[in-house]
PDB file of C-alpha atoms in Angstrom:
ATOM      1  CA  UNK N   1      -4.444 -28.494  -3.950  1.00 81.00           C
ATOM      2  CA  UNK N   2      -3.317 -31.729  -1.969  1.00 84.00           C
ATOM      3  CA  UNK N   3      -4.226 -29.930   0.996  1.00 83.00           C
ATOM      4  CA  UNK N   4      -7.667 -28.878  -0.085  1.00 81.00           C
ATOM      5  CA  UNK N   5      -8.998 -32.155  -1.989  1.00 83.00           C
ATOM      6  CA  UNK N   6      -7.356 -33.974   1.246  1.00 86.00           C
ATOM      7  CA  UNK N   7      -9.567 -31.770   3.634  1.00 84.00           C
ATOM      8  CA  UNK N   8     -12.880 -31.961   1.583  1.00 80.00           C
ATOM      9  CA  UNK N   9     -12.312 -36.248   1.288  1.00 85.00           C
ATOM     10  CA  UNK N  10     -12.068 -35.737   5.598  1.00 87.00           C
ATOM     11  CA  UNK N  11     -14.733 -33.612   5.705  1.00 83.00           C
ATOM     12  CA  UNK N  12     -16.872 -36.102   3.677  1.00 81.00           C
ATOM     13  CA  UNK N  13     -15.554 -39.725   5.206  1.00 86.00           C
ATOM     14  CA  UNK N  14     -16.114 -37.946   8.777  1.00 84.00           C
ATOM     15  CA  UNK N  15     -19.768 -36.539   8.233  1.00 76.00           C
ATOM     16  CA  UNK N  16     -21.002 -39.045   5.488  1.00 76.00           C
ATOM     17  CA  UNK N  17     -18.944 -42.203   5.489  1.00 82.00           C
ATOM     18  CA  UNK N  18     -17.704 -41.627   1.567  1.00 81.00           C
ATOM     19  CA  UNK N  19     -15.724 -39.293  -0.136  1.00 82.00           C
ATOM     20  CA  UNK N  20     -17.969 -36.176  -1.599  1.00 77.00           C
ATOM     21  CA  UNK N  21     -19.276 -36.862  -5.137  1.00 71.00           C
ATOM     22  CA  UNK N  22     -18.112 -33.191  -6.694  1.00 70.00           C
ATOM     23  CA  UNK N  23     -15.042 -33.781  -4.596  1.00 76.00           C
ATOM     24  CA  UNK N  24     -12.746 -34.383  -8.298  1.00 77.00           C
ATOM     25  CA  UNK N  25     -14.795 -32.308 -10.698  1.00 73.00           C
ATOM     26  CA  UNK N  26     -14.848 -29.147  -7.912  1.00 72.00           C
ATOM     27  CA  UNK N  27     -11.556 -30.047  -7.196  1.00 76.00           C
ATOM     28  CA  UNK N  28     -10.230 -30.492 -10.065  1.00 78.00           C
ATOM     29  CA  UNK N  29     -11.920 -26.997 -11.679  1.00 76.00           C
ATOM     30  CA  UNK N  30     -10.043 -25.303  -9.090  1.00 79.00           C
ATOM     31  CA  UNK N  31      -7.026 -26.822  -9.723  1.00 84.00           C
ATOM     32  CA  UNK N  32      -6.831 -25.837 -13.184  1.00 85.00           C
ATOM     33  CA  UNK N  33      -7.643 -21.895 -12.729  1.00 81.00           C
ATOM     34  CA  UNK N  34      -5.223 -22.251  -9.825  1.00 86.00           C
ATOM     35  CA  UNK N  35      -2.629 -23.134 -12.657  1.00 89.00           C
ATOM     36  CA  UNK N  36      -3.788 -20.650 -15.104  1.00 88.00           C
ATOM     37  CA  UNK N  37      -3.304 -17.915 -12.773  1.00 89.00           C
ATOM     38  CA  UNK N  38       0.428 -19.126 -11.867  1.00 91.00           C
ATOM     39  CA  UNK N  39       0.912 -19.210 -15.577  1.00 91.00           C
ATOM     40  CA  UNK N  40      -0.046 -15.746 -15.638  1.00 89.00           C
ATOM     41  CA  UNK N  41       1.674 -14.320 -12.812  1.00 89.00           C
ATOM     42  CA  UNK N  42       4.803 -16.265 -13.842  1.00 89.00           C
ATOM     43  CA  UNK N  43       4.848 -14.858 -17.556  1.00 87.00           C
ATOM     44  CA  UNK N  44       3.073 -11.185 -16.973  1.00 83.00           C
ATOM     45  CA  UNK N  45       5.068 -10.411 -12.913  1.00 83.00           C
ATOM     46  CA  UNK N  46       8.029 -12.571 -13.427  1.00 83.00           C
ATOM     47  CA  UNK N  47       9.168 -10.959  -9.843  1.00 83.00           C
ATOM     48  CA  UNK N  48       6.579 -11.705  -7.977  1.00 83.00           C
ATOM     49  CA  UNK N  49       6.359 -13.106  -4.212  1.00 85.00           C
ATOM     50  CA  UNK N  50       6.307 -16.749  -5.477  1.00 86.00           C
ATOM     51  CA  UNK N  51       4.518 -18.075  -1.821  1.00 90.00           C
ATOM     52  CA  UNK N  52       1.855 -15.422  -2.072  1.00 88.00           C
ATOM     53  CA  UNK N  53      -0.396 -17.344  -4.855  1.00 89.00           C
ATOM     54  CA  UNK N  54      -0.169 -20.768  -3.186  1.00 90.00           C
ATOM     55  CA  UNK N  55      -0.621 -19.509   0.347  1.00 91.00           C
ATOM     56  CA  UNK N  56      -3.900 -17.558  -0.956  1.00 88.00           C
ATOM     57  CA  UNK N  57      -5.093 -20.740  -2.650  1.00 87.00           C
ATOM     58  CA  UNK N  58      -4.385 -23.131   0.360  1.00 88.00           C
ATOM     59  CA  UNK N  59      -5.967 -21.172   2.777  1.00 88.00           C
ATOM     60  CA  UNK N  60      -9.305 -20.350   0.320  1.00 84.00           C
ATOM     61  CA  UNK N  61      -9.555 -24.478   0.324  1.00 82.00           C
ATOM     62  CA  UNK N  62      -9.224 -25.420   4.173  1.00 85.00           C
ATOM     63  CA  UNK N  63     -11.931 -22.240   3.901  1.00 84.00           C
ATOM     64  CA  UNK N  64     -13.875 -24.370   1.418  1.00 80.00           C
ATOM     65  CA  UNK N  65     -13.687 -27.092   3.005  1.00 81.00           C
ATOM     66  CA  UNK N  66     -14.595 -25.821   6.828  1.00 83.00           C
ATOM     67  CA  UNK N  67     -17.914 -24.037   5.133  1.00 80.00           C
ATOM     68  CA  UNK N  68     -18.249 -27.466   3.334  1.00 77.00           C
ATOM     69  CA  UNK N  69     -18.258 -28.865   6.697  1.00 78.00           C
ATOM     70  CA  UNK N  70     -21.254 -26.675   7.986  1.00 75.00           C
ATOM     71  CA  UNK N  71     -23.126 -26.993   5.091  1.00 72.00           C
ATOM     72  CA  UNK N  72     -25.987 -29.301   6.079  1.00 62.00           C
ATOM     73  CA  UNK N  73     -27.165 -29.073   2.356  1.00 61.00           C
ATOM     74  CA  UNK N  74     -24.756 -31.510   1.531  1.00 63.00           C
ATOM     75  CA  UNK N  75     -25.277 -33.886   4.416  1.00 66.00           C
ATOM     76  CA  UNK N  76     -26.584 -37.297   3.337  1.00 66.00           C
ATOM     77  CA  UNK N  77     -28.741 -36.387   6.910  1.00 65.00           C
ATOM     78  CA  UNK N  78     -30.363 -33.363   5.846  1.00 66.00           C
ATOM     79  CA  UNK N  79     -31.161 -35.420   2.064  1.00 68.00           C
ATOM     80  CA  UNK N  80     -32.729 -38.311   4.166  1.00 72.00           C
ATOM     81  CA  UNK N  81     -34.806 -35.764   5.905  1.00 69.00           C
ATOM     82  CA  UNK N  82     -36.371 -33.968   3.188  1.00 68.00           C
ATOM     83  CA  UNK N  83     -36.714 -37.149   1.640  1.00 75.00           C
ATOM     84  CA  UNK N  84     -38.937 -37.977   4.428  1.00 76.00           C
ATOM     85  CA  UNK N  85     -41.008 -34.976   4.080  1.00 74.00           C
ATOM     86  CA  UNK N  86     -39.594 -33.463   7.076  1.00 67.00           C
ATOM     87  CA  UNK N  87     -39.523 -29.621   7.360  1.00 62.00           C
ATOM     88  CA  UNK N  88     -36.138 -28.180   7.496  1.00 55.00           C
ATOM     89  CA  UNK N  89     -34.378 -24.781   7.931  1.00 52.00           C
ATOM     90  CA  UNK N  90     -32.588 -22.868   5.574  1.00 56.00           C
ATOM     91  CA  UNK N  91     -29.184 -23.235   5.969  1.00 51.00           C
ATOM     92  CA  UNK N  92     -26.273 -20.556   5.749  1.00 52.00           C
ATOM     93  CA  UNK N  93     -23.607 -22.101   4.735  1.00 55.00           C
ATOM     94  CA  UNK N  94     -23.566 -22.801   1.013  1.00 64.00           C
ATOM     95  CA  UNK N  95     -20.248 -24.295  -0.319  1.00 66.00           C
ATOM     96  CA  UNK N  96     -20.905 -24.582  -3.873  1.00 68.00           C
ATOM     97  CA  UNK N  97     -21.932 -20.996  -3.551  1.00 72.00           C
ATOM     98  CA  UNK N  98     -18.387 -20.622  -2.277  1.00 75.00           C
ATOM     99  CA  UNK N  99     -16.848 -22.310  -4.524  1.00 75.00           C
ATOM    100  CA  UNK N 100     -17.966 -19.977  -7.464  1.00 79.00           C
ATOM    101  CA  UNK N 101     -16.884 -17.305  -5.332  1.00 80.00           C
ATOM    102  CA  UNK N 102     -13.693 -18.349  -5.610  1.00 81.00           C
ATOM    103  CA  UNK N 103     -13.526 -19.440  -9.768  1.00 82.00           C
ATOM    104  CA  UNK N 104     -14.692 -15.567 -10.123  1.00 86.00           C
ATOM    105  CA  UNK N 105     -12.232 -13.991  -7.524  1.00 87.00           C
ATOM    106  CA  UNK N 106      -8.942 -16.477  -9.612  1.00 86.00           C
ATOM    107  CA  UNK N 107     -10.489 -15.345 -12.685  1.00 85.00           C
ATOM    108  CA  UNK N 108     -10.422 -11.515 -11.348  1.00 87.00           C
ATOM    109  CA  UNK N 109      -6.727 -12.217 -10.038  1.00 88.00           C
ATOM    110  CA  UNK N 110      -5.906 -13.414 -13.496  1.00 86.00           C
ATOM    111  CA  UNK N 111      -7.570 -10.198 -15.161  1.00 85.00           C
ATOM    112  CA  UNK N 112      -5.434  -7.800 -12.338  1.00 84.00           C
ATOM    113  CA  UNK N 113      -2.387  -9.291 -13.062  1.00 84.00           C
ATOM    114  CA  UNK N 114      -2.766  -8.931 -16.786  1.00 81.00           C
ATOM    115  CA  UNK N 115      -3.751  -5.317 -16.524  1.00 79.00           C
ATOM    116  CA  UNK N 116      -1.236  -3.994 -13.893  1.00 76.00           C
ATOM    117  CA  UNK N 117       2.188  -4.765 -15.347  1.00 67.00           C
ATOM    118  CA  UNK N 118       5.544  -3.747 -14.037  1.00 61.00           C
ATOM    119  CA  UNK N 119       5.986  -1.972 -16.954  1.00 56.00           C
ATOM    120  CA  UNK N 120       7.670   1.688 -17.485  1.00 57.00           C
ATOM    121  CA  UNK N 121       5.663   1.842 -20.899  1.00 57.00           C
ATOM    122  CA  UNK N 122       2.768   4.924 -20.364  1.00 53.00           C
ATOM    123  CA  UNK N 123       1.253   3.973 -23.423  1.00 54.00           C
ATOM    124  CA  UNK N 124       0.901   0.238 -22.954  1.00 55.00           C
ATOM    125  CA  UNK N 125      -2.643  -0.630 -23.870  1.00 57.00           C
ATOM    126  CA  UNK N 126      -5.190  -1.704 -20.708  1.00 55.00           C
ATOM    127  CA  UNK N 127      -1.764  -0.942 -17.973  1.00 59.00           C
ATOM    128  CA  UNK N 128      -2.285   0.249 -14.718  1.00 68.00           C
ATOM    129  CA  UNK N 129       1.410  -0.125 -12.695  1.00 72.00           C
ATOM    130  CA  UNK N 130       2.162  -0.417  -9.235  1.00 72.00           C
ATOM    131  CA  UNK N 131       3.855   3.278  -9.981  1.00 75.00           C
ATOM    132  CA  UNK N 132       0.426   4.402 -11.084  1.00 75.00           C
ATOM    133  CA  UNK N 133      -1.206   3.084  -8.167  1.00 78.00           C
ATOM    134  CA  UNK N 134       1.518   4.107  -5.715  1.00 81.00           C
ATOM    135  CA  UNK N 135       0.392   8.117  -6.016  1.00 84.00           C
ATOM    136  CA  UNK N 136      -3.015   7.134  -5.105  1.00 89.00           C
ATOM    137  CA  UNK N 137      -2.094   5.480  -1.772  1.00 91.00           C
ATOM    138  CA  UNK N 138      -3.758   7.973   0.863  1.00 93.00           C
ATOM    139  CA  UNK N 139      -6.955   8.280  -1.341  1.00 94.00           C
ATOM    140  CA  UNK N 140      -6.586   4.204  -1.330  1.00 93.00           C
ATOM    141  CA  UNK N 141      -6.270   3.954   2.416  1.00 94.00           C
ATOM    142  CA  UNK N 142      -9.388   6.642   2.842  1.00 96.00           C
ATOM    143  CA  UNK N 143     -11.571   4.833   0.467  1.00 96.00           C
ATOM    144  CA  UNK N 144     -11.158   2.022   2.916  1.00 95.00           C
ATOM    145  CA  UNK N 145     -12.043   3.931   5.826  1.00 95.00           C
ATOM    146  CA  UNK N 146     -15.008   5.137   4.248  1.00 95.00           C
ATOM    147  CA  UNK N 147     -16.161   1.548   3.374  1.00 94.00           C
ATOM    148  CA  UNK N 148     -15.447   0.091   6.823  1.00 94.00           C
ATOM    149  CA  UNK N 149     -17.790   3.312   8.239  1.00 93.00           C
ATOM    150  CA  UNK N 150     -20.805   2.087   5.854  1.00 91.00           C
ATOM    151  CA  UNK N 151     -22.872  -0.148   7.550  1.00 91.00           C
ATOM    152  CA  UNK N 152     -23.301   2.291  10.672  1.00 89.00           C
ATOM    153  CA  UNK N 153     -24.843   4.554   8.110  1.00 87.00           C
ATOM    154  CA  UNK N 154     -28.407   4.834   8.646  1.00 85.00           C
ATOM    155  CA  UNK N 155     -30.639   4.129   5.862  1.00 82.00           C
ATOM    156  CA  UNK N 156     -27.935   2.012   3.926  1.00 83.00           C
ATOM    157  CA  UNK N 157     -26.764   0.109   7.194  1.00 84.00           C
ATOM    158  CA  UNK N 158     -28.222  -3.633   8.339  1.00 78.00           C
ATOM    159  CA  UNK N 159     -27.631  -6.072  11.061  1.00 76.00           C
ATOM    160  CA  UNK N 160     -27.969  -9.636  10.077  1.00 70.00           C
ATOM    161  CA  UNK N 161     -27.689 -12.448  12.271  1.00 66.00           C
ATOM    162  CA  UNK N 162     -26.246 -10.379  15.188  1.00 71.00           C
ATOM    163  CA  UNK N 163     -23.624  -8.395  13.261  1.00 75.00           C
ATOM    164  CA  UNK N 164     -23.832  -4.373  12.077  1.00 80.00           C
ATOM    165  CA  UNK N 165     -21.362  -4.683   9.202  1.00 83.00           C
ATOM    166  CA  UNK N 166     -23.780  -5.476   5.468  1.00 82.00           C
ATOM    167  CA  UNK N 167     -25.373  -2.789   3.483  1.00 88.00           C
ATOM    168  CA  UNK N 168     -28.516  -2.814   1.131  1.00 82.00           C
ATOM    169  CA  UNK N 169     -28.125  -1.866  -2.508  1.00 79.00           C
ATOM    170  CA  UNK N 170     -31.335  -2.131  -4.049  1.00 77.00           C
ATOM    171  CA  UNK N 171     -32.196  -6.237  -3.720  1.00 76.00           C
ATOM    172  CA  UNK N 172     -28.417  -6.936  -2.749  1.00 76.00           C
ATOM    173  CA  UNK N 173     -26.954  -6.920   0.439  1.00 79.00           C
ATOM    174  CA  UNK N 174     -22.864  -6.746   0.680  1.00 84.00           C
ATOM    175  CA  UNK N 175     -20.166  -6.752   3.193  1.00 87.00           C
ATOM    176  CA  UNK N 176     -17.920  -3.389   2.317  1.00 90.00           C
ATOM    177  CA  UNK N 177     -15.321  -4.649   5.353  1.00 91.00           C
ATOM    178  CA  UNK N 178     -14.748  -7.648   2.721  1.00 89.00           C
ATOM    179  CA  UNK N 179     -13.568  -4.917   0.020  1.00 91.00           C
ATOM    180  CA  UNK N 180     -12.072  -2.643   2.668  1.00 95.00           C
ATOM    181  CA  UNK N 181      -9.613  -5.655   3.332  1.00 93.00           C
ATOM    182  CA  UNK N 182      -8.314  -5.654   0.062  1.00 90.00           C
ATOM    183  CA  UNK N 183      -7.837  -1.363  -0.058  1.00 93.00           C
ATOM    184  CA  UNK N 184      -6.605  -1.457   3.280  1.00 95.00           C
ATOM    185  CA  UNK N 185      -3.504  -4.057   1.751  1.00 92.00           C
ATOM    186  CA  UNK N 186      -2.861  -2.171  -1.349  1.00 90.00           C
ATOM    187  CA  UNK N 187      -2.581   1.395   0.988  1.00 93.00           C
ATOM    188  CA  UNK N 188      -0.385  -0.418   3.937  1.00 92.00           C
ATOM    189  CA  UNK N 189       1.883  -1.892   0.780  1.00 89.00           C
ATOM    190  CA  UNK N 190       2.177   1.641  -0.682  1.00 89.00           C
ATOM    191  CA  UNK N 191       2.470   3.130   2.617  1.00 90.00           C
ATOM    192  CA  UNK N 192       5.641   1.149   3.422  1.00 88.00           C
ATOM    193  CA  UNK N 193       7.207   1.723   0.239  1.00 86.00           C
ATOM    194  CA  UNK N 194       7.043   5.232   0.053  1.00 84.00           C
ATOM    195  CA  UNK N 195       8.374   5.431   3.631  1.00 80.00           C
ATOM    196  CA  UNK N 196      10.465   2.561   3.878  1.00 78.00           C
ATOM    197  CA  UNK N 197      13.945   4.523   3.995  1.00 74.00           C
ATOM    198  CA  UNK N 198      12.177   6.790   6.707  1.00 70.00           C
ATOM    199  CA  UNK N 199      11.025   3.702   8.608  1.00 68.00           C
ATOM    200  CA  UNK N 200      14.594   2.173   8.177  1.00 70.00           C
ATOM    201  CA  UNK N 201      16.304   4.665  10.057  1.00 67.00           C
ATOM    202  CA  UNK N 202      16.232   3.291  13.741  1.00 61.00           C
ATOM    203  CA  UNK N 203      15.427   5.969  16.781  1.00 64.00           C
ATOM    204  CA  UNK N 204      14.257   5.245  20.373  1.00 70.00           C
ATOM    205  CA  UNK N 205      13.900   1.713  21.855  1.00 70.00           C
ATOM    206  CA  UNK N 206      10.852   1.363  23.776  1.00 74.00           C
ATOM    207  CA  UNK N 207      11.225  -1.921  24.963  1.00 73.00           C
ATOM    208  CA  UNK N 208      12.183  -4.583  22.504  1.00 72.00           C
ATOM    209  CA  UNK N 209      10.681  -2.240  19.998  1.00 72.00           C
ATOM    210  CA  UNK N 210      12.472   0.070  18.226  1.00 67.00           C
ATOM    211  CA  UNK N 211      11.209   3.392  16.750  1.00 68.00           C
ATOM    212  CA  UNK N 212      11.629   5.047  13.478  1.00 64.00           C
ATOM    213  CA  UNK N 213      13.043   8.795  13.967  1.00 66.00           C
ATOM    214  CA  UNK N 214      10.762  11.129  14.083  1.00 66.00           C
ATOM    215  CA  UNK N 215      10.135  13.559  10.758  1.00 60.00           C
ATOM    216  CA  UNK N 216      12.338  16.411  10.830  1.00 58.00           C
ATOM    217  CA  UNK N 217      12.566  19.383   8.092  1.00 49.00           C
ATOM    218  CA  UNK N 218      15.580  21.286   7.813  1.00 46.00           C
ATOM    219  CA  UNK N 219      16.093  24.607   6.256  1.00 47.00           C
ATOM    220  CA  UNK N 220      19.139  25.963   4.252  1.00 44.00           C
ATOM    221  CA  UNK N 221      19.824  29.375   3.891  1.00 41.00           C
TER     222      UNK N 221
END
């Protein structure tokens, strides 16, 4: 959170002169659902990569911050402008839209965490664990496949601003790569799990690399 607040108060001093006015309450929201969810993981996945959560939240704020850098919006420039009565362009970048982004995808982290417990209980109310998930890997990995492929659907398919990779549902328009991303984690992690003693067996070395052995099957008679 040092990180981020520290990058936004650049950000501001560098394209404004002063430190952002929402820089404490925006800043300040986020810190507190950062903590919430580290609350959660620590009391509901105890084991848990303890770098993962921090790493996730420092690199969503230098992300908030570089978008908060583009957005004109903001700029005491573009508010002198309209001011003026001059005519201005929409702009793309939207950091507070951002911003709420990221409150729903913490409170959505929060709400995963709570629901898919390391737990060996099959009858614990609202639990879906990583065992559950890990015999759905393949169908995981091909759902992503199938999202990435979306946009070069015709009919469904758009290019905006130079890029082939949104789709149109009804008055919305959404980037499936976005939610392939996540699928395509949750398959690789499964992936590597269910093959890691395979994988640890060491074959050929081509190069500095070195290959797992090949799949074998043996028969006994």
């Amino acid at each position: 959170m040092v990180l981020t607040l520290s990058a936004f108060a650049e950000v501001g001093l560098a394209r404004d002169g002063n430190i952002p006015g929402g820089l404490f309450v925006y800043g300040g929201g986020l810190a507190v659902l950062a903590f919430i969810a580290y609350l959660i993981q620590a009391k509901f996945t105890p084991y848990a990569d303890p770098l993962l959560l921090p790493l996730a939240v420092a690199l969503n704020g230098i992300g908030l911050a570089m978008i908060y850098r583009l957005d004109l919006d903001t700029s005491h420039d573009r508010k002198v402008a309209a001011a003026a009565g001059k005519k201005l362009l929409p702009d793309a970048a939207d950091a507070p839209g951002q911003l709420m982004w990221t409150f729903i995808g913490i409170a959505l982290f929060v709400g995963a965490v709570m629901i898919m417990r390391d737990t060996d209980k099959p009858d614990a109310p609202l639990s879906f664990t990583p065992k559950t998930a890990q015999r759905y890997t393949y169908l995981i990995g091909l759902t992503a496949v199938v999202l990435l492929l979306l946009p070069i659907v015709p009919g469904i398919g758009a290019e905006i601003n130079g890029a082939r990779v949104w789709i149109h549902l009804g008055p919305f328009s959404v980037q499936p790569g976005e939610f392939a991303k996540l699928l395509l984690v949750v398959f690789f992690a499964g992936y590597l799990v269910n093959k890691r003693q395979a994988m640890s067996l060491i074959g050929k070395k081509v190069g500095p690399i070195s290959l797992p052995r090949p799949a074998t099957s043996a028969r006994s008679w």
